[in-house]
Coordinates of C-alpha atoms and ligand atoms in Angstrom, one line a residue:
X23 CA 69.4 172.1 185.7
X24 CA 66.4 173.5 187.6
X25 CA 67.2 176.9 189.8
X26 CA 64.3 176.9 191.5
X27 CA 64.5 174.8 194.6
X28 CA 63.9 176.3 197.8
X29 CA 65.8 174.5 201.1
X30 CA 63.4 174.5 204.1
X31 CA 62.8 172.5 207.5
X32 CA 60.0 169.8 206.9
X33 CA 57.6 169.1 209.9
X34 CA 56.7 166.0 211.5
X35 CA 52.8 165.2 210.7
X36 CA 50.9 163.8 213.1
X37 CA 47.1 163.8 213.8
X38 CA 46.4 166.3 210.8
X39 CA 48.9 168.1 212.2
X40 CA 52.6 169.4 211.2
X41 CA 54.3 169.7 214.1
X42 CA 57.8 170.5 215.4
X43 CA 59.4 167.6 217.0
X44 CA 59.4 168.7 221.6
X45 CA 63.2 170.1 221.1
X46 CA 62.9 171.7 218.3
X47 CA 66.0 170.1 217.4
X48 CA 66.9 169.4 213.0
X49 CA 68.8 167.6 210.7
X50 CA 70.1 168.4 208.0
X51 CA 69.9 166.2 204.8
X52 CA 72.4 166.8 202.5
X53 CA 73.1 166.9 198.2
X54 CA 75.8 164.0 197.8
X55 CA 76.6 166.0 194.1
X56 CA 77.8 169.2 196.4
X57 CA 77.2 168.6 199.7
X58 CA 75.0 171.6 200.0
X59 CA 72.0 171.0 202.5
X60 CA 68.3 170.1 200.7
X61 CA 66.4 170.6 203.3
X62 CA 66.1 169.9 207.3
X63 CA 64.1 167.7 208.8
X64 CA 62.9 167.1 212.3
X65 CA 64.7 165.4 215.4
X66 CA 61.9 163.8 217.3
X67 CA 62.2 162.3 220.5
X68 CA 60.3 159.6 221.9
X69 CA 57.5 162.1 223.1
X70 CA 56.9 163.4 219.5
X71 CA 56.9 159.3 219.0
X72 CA 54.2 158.5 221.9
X73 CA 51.9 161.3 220.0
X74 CA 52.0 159.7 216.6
X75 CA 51.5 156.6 218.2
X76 CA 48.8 157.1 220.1
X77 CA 47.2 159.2 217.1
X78 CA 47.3 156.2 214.5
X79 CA 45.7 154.2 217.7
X80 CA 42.5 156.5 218.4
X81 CA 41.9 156.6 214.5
X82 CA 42.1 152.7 213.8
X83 CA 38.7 151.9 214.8
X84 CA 36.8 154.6 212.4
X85 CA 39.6 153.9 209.6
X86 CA 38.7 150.4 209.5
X87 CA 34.7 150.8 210.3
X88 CA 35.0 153.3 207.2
X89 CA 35.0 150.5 204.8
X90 CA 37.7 149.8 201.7
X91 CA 35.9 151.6 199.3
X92 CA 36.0 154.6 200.8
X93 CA 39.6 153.9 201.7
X94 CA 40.1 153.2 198.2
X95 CA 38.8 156.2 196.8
X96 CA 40.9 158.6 199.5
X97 CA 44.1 156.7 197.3
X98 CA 43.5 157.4 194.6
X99 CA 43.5 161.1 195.7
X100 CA 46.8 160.9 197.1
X101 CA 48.0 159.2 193.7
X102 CA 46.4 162.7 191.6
X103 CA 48.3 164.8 194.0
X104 CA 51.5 162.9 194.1
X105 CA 51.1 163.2 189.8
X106 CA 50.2 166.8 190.5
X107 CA 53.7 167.3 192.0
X108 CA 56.3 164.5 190.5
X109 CA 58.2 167.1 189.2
X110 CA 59.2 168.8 192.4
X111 CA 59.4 165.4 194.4
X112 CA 61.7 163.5 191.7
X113 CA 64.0 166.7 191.7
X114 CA 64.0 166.3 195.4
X115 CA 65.4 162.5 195.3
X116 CA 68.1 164.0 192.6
X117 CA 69.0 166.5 194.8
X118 CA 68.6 164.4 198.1
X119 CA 70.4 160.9 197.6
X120 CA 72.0 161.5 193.9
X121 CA 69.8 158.9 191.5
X122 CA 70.0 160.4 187.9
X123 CA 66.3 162.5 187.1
X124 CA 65.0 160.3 184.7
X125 CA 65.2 157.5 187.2
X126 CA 63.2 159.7 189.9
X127 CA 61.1 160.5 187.7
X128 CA 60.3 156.6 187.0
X129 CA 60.3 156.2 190.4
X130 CA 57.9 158.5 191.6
X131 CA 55.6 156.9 188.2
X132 CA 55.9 153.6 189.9
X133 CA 54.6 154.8 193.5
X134 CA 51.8 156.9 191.5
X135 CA 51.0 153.3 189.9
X136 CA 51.1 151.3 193.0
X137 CA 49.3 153.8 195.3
X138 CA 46.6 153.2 191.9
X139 CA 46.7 149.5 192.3
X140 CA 46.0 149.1 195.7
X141 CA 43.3 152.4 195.8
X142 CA 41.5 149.5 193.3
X143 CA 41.9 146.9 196.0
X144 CA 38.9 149.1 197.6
X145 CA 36.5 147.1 195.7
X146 CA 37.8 143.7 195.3
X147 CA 36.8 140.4 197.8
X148 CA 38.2 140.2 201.0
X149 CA 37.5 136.7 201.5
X150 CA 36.2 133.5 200.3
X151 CA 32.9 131.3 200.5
X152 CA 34.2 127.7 202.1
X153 CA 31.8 124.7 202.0
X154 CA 30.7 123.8 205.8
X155 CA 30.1 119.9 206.3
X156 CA 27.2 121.5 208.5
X157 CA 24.7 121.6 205.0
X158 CA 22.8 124.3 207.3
X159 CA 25.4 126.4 208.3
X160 CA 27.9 129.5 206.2
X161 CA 31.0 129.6 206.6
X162 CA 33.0 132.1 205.2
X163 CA 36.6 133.9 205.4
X164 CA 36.9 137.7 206.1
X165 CA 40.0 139.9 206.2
X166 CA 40.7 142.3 208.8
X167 CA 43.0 145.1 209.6
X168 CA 46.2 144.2 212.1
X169 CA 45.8 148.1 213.8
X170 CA 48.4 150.1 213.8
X171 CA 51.1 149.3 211.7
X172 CA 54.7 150.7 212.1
X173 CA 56.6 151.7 208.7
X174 CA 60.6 151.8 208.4
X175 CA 61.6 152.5 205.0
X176 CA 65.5 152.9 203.4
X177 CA 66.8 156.0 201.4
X178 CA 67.3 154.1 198.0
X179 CA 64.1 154.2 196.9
X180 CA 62.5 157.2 199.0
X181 CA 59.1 157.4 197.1
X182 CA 58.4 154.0 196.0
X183 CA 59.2 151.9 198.8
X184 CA 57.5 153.5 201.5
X185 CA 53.9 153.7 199.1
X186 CA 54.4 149.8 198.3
X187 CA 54.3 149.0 202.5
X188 CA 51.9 152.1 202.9
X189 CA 49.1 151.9 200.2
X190 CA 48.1 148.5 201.1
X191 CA 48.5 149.1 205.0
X192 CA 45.9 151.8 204.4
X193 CA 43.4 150.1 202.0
X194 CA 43.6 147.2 204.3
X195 CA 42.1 149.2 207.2
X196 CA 45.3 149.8 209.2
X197 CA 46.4 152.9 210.8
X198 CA 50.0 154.0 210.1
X199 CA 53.8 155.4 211.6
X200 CA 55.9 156.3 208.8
X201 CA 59.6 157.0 209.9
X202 CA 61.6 157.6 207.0
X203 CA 65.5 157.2 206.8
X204 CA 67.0 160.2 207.7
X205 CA 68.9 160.4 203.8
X206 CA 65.7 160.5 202.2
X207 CA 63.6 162.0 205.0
X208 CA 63.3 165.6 202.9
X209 CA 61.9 163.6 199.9
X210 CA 59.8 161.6 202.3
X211 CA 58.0 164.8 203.1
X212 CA 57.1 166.0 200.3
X213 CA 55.0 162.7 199.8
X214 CA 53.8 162.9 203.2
X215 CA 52.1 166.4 202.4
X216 CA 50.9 165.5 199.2
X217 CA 49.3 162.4 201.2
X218 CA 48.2 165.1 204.1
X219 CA 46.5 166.6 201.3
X220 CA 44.0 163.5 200.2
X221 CA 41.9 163.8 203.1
X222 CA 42.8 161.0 205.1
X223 CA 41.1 161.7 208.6
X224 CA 43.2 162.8 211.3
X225 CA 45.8 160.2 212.9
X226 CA 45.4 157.5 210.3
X227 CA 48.5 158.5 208.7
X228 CA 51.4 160.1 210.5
X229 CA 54.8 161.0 209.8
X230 CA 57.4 160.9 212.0
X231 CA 61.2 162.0 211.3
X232 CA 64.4 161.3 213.3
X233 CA 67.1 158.9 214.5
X234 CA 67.0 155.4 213.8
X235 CA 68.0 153.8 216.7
X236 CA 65.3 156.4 218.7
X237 CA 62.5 156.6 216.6
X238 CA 62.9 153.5 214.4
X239 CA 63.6 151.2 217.8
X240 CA 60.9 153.4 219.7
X241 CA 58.4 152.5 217.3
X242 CA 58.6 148.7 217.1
X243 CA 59.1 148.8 221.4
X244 CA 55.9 150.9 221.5
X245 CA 52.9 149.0 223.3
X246 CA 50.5 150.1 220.9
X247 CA 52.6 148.8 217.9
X248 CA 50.1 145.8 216.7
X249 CA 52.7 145.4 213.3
X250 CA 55.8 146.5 211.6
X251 CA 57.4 146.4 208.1
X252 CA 60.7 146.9 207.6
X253 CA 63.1 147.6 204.8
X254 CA 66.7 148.3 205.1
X255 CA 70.0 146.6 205.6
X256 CA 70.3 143.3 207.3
X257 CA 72.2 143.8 210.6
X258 CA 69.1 146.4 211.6
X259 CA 66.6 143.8 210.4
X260 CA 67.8 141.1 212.7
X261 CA 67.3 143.4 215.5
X262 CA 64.3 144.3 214.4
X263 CA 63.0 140.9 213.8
X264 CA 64.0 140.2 218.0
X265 CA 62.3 143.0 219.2
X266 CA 58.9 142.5 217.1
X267 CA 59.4 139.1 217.9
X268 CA 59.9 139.4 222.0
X269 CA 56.7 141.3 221.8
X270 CA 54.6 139.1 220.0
X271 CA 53.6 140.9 217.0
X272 CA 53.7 140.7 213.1
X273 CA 56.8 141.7 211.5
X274 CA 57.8 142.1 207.8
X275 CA 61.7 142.4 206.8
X276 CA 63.2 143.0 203.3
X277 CA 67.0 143.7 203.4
X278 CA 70.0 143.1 201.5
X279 CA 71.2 141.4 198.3
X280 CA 74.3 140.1 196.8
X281 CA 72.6 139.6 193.5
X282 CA 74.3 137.2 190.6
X283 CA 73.8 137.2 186.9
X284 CA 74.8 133.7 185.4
X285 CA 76.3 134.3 181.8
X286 CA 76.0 130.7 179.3
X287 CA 77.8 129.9 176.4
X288 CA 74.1 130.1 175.2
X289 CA 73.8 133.5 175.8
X290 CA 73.3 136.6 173.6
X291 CA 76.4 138.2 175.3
X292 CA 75.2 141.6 174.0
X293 CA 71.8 141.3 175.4
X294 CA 73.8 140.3 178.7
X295 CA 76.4 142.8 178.6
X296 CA 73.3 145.8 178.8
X297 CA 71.0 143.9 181.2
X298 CA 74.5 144.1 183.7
X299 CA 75.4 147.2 182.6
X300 CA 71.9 148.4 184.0
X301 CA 71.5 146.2 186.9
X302 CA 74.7 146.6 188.5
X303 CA 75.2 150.5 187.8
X304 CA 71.7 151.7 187.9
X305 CA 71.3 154.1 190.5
X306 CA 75.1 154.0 191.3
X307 CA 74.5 150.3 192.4
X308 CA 72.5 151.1 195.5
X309 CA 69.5 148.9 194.7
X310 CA 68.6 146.0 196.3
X311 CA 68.5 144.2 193.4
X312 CA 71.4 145.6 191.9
X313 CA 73.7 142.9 190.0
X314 CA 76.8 142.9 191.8
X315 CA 78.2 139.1 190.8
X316 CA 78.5 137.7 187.3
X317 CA 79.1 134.5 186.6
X318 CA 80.5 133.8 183.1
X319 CA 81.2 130.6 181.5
X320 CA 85.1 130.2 181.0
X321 CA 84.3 129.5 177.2
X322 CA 83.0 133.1 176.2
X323 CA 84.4 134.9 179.1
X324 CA 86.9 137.0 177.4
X325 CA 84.4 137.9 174.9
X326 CA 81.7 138.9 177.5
X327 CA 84.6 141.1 179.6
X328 CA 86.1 142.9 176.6
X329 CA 82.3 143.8 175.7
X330 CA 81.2 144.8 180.0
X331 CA 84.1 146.7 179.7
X332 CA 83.8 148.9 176.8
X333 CA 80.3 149.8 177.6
X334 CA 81.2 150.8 181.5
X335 CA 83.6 153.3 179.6
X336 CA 80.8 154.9 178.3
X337 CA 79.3 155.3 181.2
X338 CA 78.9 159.2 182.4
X339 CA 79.2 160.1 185.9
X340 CA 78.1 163.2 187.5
X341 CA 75.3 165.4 189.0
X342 CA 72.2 163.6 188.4
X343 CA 70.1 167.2 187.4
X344 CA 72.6 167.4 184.2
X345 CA 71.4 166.0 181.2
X346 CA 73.7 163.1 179.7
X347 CA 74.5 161.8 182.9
X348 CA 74.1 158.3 183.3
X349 CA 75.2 157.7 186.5
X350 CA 75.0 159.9 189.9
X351 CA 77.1 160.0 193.0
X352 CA 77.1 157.3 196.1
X353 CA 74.3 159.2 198.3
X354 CA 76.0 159.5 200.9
X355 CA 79.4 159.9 202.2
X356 CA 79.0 156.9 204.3
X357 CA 78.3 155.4 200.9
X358 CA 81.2 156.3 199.8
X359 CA 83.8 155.4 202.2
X360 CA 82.0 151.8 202.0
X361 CA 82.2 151.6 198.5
X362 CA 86.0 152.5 198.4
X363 CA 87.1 150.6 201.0
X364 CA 85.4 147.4 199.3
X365 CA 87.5 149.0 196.0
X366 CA 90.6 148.6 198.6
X367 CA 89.8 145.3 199.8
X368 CA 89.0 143.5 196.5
X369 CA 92.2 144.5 195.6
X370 CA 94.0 143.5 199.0
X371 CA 92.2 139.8 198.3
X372 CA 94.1 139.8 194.8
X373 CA 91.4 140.2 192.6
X374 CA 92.2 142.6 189.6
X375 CA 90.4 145.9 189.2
X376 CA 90.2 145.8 184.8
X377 CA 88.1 148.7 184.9
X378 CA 87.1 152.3 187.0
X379 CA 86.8 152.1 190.5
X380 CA 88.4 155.5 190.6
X381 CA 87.8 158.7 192.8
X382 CA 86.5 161.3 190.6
X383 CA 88.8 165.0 191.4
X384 CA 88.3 168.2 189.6
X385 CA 86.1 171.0 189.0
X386 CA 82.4 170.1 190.4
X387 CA 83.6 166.7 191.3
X388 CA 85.3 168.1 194.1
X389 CA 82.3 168.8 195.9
X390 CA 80.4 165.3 195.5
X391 CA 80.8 161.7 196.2
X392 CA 81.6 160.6 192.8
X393 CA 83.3 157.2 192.0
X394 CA 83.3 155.5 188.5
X395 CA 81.7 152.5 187.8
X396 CA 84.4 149.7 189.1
X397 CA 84.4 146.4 187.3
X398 CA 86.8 143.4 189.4
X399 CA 88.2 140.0 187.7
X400 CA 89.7 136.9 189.2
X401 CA 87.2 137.0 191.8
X402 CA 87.2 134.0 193.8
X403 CA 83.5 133.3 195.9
X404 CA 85.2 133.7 199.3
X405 CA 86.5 137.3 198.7
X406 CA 84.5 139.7 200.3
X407 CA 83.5 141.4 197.1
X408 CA 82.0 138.2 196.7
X409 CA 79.7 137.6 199.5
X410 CA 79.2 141.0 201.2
X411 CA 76.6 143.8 200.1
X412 CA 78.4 147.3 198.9
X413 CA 75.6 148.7 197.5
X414 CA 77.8 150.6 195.3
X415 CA 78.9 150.4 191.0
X416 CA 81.1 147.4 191.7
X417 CA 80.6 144.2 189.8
X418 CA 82.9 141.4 190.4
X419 CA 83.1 138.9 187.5
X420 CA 83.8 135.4 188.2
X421 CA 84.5 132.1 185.8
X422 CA 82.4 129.2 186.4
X423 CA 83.5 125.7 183.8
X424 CA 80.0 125.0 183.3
X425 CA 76.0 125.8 184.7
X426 CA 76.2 123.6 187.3
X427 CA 79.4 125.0 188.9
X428 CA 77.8 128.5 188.5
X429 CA 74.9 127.7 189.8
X430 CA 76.4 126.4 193.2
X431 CA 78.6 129.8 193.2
X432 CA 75.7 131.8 192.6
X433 CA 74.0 130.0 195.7
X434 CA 77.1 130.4 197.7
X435 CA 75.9 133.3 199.7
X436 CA 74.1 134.1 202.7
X437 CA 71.7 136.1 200.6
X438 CA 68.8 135.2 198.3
X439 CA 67.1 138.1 196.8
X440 CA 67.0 138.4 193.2
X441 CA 68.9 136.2 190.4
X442 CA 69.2 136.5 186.4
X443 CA 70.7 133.8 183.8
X444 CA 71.8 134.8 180.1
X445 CA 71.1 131.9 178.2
X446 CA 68.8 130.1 175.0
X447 CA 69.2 126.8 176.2
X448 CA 65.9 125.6 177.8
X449 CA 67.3 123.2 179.9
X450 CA 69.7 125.6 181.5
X451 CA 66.3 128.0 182.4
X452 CA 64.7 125.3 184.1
X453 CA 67.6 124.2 185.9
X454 CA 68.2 127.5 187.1
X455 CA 64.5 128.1 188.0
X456 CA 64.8 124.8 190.0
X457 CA 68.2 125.2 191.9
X458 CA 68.5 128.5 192.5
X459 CA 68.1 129.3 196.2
X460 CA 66.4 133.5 195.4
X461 CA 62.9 135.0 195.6
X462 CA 62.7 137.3 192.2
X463 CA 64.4 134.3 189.2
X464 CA 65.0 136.7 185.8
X465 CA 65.4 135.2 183.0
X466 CA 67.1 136.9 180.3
X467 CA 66.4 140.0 181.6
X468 CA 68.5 142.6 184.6
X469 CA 68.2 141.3 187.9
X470 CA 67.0 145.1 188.9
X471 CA 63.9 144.6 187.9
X472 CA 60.2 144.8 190.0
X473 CA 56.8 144.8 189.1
X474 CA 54.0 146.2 191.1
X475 CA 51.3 143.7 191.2
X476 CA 53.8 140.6 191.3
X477 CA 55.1 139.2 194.7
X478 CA 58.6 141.0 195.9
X479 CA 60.7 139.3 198.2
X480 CA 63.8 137.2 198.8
X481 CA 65.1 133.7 200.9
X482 CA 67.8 133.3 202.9
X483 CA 69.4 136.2 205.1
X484 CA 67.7 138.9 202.4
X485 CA 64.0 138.4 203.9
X486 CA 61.8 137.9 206.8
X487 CA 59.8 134.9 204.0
X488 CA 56.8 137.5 203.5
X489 CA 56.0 139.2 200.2
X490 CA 55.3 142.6 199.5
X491 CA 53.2 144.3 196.8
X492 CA 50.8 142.8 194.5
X493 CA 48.2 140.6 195.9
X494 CA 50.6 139.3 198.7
X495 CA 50.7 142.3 200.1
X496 CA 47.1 141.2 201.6
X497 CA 49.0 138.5 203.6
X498 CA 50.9 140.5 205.5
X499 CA 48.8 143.8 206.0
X500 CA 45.5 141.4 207.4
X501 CA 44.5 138.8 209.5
X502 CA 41.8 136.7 208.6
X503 CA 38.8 135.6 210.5
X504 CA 36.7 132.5 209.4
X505 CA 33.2 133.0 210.2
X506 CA 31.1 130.0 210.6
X507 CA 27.1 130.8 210.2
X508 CA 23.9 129.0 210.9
X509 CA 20.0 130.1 211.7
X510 CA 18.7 130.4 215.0
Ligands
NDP619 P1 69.4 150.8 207.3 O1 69.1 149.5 207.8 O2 70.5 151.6 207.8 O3 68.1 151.8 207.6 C1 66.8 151.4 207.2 C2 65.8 152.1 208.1 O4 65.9 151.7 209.4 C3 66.0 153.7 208.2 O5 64.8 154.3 208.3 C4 66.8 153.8 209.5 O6 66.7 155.1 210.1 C5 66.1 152.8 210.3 N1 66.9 152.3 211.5 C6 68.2 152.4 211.7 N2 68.5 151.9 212.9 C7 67.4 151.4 213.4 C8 67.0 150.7 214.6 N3 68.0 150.4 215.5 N4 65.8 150.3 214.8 C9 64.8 150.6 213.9 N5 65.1 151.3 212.8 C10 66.3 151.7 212.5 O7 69.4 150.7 205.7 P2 69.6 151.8 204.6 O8 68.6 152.9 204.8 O9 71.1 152.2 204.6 O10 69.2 151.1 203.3 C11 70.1 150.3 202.6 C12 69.8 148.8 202.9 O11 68.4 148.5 202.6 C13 70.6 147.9 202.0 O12 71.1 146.8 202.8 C14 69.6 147.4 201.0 O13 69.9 146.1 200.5 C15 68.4 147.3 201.8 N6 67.2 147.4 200.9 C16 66.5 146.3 200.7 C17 65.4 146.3 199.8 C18 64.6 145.0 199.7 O14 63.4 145.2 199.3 N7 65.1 143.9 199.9 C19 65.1 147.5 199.0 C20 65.9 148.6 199.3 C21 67.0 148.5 200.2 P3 67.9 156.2 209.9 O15 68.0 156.4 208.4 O16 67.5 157.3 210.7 O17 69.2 155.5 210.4

């Protein structure tokens, strides 16, 4: 375990500038392994707000008239000096909301990638050549920048998420507002400075931490506001969406999940067994995309349990910095309060708790949020473990008599994220591709699992119906104009 980490109290930045929020006022985030502080961050107010606002406004006409090259090229600095120090930030994340260090680590790989990906965008088209029935005339498509864009990321994914909204907003031409959640705000820092540190001129990107419901509300209600992309949980995103929406201007939501993994007599029930293992314990289950229903076919159901439930014994829980842990602690105590009470009321709805779901006491566990990996049977699709979000290690398994039944259970939700099935039967695939009502299908493969340049989004209650990364990211982050040419 590293010694070397130094708590201090981040700055906001804003205009080139790091700045203590008017009061002066911090919070402090704290290590879910032993509730010691990692750092403090500031509590703005809506003056420190109107400043970062109004910077990201004054720099959006000289961002955009800068060109996406050049915009490209100040990326890819940012992605060398996030490289530079992925060491320090993925012990940060450890520290600051509990994910094991080798998932940090990938983590802060992926936002190094992605900031890569779109720094590359610089030089690719931004629009098309369309035939004009005037056979004198040009016309033509061109892409422009929305302004300034407002940027509200979660804590689960506190490196990744936020460069997957901000790298394109940037190459685009826009101007952005960055306001962190408060759990990850001290590992959201440390990216801010290393992207203080490419260069970018002064108030096209600006920091900003604080309260939610100040700073986060502030920011869509702000005049100057010309978009906003939201991630987060699904009763903020509705009010989100109505405020963005009152005012007229783009918004982008991505929220929760209640993700199910169909299991088929068809299925390698091994290759099943590891693909839920990892997507609905991963991260201690706070993932999006995390696999939190499984849907087994009655005929190998006792075969797939016995199997879920030997490897979930050999899963290690514990502080995240320690080598051989598997899994970390909930990252917050919030977390953890949800996560047991949904423990409580699984078993209050009469399903049956075959493996973990227990408290961890003793020694360092004293001092962190630590719960093992809980595994439910006889779960009917109206419980709540059924159709709510925990975003904790709780998997509820469920018996379906055949695809078609588990299918309709799988759809039987409000969400519509992400989706796997376990099978070799073709017909089943393409059935499941057909019916089923999500926005990332997986086929034989963890339902936890995203790739950069591909579109990432759900249906239903989990999504606002944009995409995000890859080339769809273009969609949201620019408008388009459609020139029409002729000679004088
Ligand atoms: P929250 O909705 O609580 O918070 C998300 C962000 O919104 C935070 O920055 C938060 O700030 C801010 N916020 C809180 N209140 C307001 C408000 N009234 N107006 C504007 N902003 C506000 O979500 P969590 O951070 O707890 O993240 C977990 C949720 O995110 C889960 O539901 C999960 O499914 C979802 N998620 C979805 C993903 C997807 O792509 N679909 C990916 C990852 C997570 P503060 O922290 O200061 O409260």
């Amino acid at each position: 375990m590293s010694t070397t980490f130094a708590t201090k109290t981040y700055k906001n930045f804003i205009n080139n500038e790091w700045v203590d929020a008017s009061f002066e006022k911090t919070i402090a985030s704290i290590n879910p392994a032993d509730k010691e502080p990692v750092g403090y961050v500031q509590s703005s107010t809506e003056d420190d707000l109107n400043k970062a606002v109004e910077a990201a406004h004054s720099a959006k006409k000289s961002w955009r008239k800068l060109g996406q090259s050049a915009r490209g090229q100040i990326l890819f600095k940012a992605a060398n000096i996030i490289e530079e120090n992925l060491d320090e930030i993925a012990e940060t994340m450890t520290r600051e909301m509990g994910k094991t260090l080798p998932e940090a680590k990938g983590e802060t790989a992926r936002g190094i990638a992605i900031l890569r990906y779109y720094a590359g965008e610089g030089m690719r088209k931004d629009g098309d050549v369309i035939p004009s029935s005037d056979k004198d005339a040009l016309m033509f498509t061109k892409r422009t920048p929305l302004g300034v864009v407002g940027v509200i990321t979660p804590w689960n994914f506190p490196v990744a998420i936020p460069i997957w909204k901000m790298a394109p907003a940037l190459v685009y031409g826009n101007t952005v507002v960055w306001k962190p959640a408060t759990e990850g705000a001290v590992t959201a820092a440390k990216v801010a400075e290393c992207f203080a540190k490419a260069g970018f001129p002064a108030g096209v990107l600006n920091f900003i931490t604080g309260s939610g419901s100040v700073i986060g509300q502030g920011l869509i209600d702000h005049p100057l506001l010309n978009a906003i992309t939201f991630t987060g949980s699904e009763n903020v995103g509705q009010g989100v969406a109505k405020s963005a929406s009152a005012r007229g201007i783009k918004y982008q939501l991505e929220m929760g999940g209640k993700n199910p993994v169909i299991v088929t007599k068809e299925a390698n029930i091994d290759q099943a067994v590891e693909a839920v293992i990892s997507g609905g314990f991963r991260s201690s289950g706070q993932k999006c995309t995390a696999s939190s229903r499984v849907i087994v076919e009655s005929s190998i159901y006792d075969e797939f349990k016995q199997k879920l439930v030997e490897a979930a014994k050999k899963i290690t829980v514990g502080n995240g910095l320690q080598e051989g842990i598997w899994m970390g602690p909930c990252a917050s105590e919030s977390q953890f309060n949800t996560v047991i009470e949904y423990i409580e009321k699984g078993k209050q709805e009469g399903a049956k708790l075959v493996h973990g779901g227990e408290v961890l006491i003793g020694g360092e566990y004293n001092n962190g949020f630590f719960v093992t990996p809980a595994v439910f049977e006889d779960v009917t699709t109206d419980m709540a473990i059924a159709q709510e979000e925990i975003f904790g290690p709780v998997i509820a398994l469920i018996k379906a008599a055949d695809l078609e039944e588990a299918i309709e259970m799988a759809n039987n939700t409000k969400y519509g994220l992400s989706a796997s099935i376990f099978t070799s039967n073709i017909n089943s695939i393409l059935e499941f591709i057909d019916e089923i009502e999500v926005g990332l299908v997986r086929i034989n493969a963890e339902s936890a699992g995203v790739e950069l340049q591909a579109p990432f989004g759900g249906m239903k209650a989990s999504s606002s119906g944009s995409r995000e990364q890859g080339e769809a990211a273009k969609e949201f982050f620019t408008a388009i104009k459609t020139v029409f040419i002729k000679g004088s």
